[in-house]
Amino acid sequence: ASLRTGWDGGGGWCRAAANPRGVGYSTDFEVHRNWLAITHNLPLSQWYYEATSEWTLDYPPFFAWFEYALSHIAKYFDPQMLVVENLNYASHATILFQRLSVIFADTLFIYAVHECCRCVNGKRAAKDILEKPTFILAVLLLWNFGLLIVDHIHFQYNGFLFGLMLLSVARLCQKRYLEGALLFAVLLHFKHIYIYVAPAYGIYLLRSYCFTANNADGSLKWRSFSFLHVTLLGLIVCLVSALSLGPFLVLGQLPQVISRLFPFKRGLCHAYWAPNFWALYNALDKALTILGLKCNFLDGTKIPKASMTGGLVQEFQHTVLPSVTPLATLICTFIAILPSVFCLWFKPQGPRGFLQCLVLCALSSFVFGWHVHEKAILLAILPLSLLSIQRAKDAGIYLILATTGHFSLFPLLFTASELPIKILLMLLFTVYSFSSLKSLFRREKPLLNWLETIYLIQLVPLEIFCEIIFPLTPWKWHFPFVPLLLTSVYCALGITYAWLKLYLSVLTERISVRQKTKCPQFL
Amino acid sequence: MEKWSLMTITVLLALTVRWAVSLGSYSGAGKPPMYGDYEAQRHWQEITYNLPIRQWYFNTSDNNLLYWGLDYPPLTAYHSFVCAYIAKLINPDWVALHTSRGYESQPHKLFMRTTVFVADLLVYIPAVILYCFSLKETSAKKKVSSALCILLYPGLILIDHGHFQYPLSLGLALWAVLCLSHDWDLLGSMAFCLALNYKQMELYHSLPFFCYLLGKCFKKGLKGKGLVLLTKLAGTVLLSFAACWLPFGTDMEQIMQVLRRLFPIDRGLFEDKVANIWCSLSVLIKIKNVISPRTQLKLSFAVTFLSLLPACIKLTVQPSLRGFKFALVACALSFFLFSFQVHEKSILLVSVPVCLIINEIPFMATWFLLVSTFSLLPLLLKDGLLLAYTVTTPAFLAVCLASFSILEKTSAEDLQLKAFSLSLKGYVSWFKSFPKIVRNLFLLSLSLMGVLSVLSAAVPPPPGLPDFFPVAVSLVSCAHFLLFLLYFNLVILWDSKNRGQKKMS
């Protein structure tokens, strides 16, 4: 255990090491600086109206309060960063403060990982510390490539938010349901993207907390319904919401807050397509358009000149396939989530089932959501790490999902000096995850089949082509979007595949579980 | 996990840290008119690319030797030439004669950093990996953790990838040690000659190489096999030198000029604040003013020679691989402490051999490596590498603690002082609490270094003493180094005979 804490510390140090030195400041850096300034200078009533900068406050109130608290430390570093009009201000002290704030906020994440590791039972207690599941889990979470680059190089506070999420998961696993629910409610008011996984939480709490007993065959015992538990849960959720949204309700600003939080005016896809179903859909549309133009099925003059992933254009016009509306994506997401939720309800498997459902919710909404950001894939990868150390099947899915998902984050860091660091960190994490999981499940059949292996290996030539060969070719000027498009479409294949595979394994699990009955391996 | 995947992870981690450090500042960034070592290296590229080889070391209208004139041996010049060729392909402005002076830009920094990164990746890191794999009587895990500690040693990373320097000479010296440990004496001596021709500072290591190989020849019998080996070795050395100096060997004037550039004896006993004995003494007596430069030279030579003598004699009489590695440390440390014109970066010449014995004396090696990094602090502060220093040094300590649990290895036996303590047993009675005392000393020195680091980074120096903190740092480090010199010599001299023979057979 002492060595593990050493590694935990190592994780923390690596965060510190790799990152305050990142040379590029992303737009998110300016976003958070702006929010610091807004919350520091303006009264509460102005927070969600202020629009000097284009990066308006679009996180829920708790996050705004978090920035408010930070701003009181920030003023000792450099008061200039707290001036709303100081757009794109990035003095040395500002950068140092912002980076340090992320690192310190990460202590919550480290604590949460520690708690999660305690939930994993040590049945496979190996002599060698490097082969202990808890150690592997700690490294997989703490050194997670995506989290490292998104938080510490690109700049966001995900580590701290995921800390809250993992902590709530850990509490649910420890059967401290109320604490778990409270943490998740708080988390939702920090960043509303976590609403994607809310169905899993809702159903799980209802199933295992509000109904206190099961029938012998595992089905629901309706009479065990506990009004007290429901009231407690409802009270927690209402209190947290009141604390967060209450002030704005009193001010009569709730519609404004909501409109800031859910900007449906943005397009189906981000400028860089997140590798999901819609990326495949867009690519198919594009391919059909080109094909149609070649064979003269389409009239070239009628096609809108949208430059796809070239950037700037938010609304992407489909030419051949029908255009997608927000409602359609919402329905798709809902339908995709539904089976996993049913699974959770009808064949409860304790925390394991909950985690599976959580990952499936996150993945389904990633695959079908409206204006999904590529960073949202972390919402699936991190909880899946918890599952990956438990069963070889999940480990295989984890390897596919983590590798493709992380690879799809590459375009976040695009300067030449960041190229080696992202490749090195990616290799570091990938080599570790493959070798450690392989050694953990060395008695079972190979984690990946040949097709999956080939698919993952192909990422290497893809990266070489996109980052090294393509910029040297003359196409660079005519089709600047090609590397992004290739990355996005190729990763979309892997992620959709991992999603299907996980879904399949969850849905077909019923029979095997019934046969083996009560053998919940884990957590 | 398998050995190979662990080793891969180690290397990747080392590379990541190196690149992260290289994103930071470098020596003399944005400081006209002289800039720093970064500009020196760039300037050498400019000189070697644009001027004919006969003018490289001479003061001409195109080559002002006062502005970072070439003062390293030919291999450095050739290396600069190769880099310049690549630079020219990317952007000719980078190496344009005269006009490129003080050239600084983000792409150029990226290029220079990449050259160091590649040199490290191709020469230094493979040597470390192979060395760790060739360690005998150690488990696979110990090998990997030794490699991890060696590769994460912050002093070298900060100087090479932060301050700016190429790790080639140290890498080549490592290759030489590696070859000698496989009994490939000729290859080893060739590698060492290359190292010496890359940087004359490698002379610090030359005596142990010489004594070890000589001792080996003696052992084989000077009349039979030994003589053959000796001739072969001499031939190899001569050939390698000849190959390196070929373009300059045409006339005597060239050679003499290069030598004058390499050994500038008129530059004084020491420069800046360096943690050696002369700089520390000058806090009390201004040696530079009291004694004439000639006498300084003779004095430093004499003291260095005397301090080298015991280790070298022992090595010649009883040549063993283990003794050789310890002698490398002791001799380099003697040179650093007592010799003429020492630069603070030269401590790396001691640190690298210390890295080689980190699996034998993890506690002392870690301690030494931490002190050596600390002694570089004034230089690092000047280069704006404080952040890198504060992150990598505690990380290194954490890695050493985790992989060797050094704090539990402080007994006399773990410190390889068993023989010495046995010979003292009759006289000294406090040996029972020895491990505890050593551990407390370590913690004390650690906290002292920590406090001094914080002070020199955060507190303005007292009025009238602008160099207060650098001097304090070098005094503390010098005291440590003297004790380390004593320790290493004790280990070497009391290394019992039979043990040495067991190792040989």
Short mmCIF file of C-alpha atoms in Angstrom, two decimals, chain A residues 1 23 99 126 141 163 166 178 213 218 233 282 311 339 357 372 387 405 418 456 466 469-470 483 493 495:
data_model
loop_
_atom_site.label_atom_id
_atom_site.label_comp_id
_atom_site.label_asym_id
_atom_site.label_seq_id
_atom_site.Cartn_x
_atom_site.Cartn_y
_atom_site.Cartn_z
CA ALA A 1 0.00 0.00 0.00
CA VAL A 23 3.27 26.39 -23.90
CA ARG A 99 -2.32 25.59 -13.52
CA ALA A 126 -0.89 -10.81 -5.94
CA LEU A 141 -7.19 6.41 -13.24
CA GLY A 163 -13.31 13.10 -8.51
CA LEU A 166 -15.91 8.58 -8.71
CA LEU A 178 -27.46 9.09 0.60
CA ALA A 213 -35.50 -6.23 -0.61
CA GLY A 218 -33.71 -11.54 -7.93
CA LEU A 233 -33.53 11.16 -1.60
CA ASN A 282 -21.65 13.13 -41.96
CA GLY A 311 -13.92 25.13 -38.83
CA PRO A 339 -32.17 -1.00 -22.83
CA CYS A 357 -25.34 1.02 -16.95
CA VAL A 372 -21.02 16.38 -28.39
CA LEU A 387 -14.86 -2.50 -14.63
CA GLY A 405 -11.06 7.60 -27.35
CA GLU A 418 3.14 19.56 -27.94
CA LEU A 456 -5.73 -0.53 -33.04
CA CYS A 466 -1.98 12.97 -40.27
CA ILE A 469 3.19 13.10 -44.02
CA PHE A 470 0.07 15.11 -44.76
CA PRO A 483 -6.52 14.74 -41.03
CA LEU A 493 -15.67 3.21 -35.86
CA ILE A 495 -15.97 3.80 -30.31
#
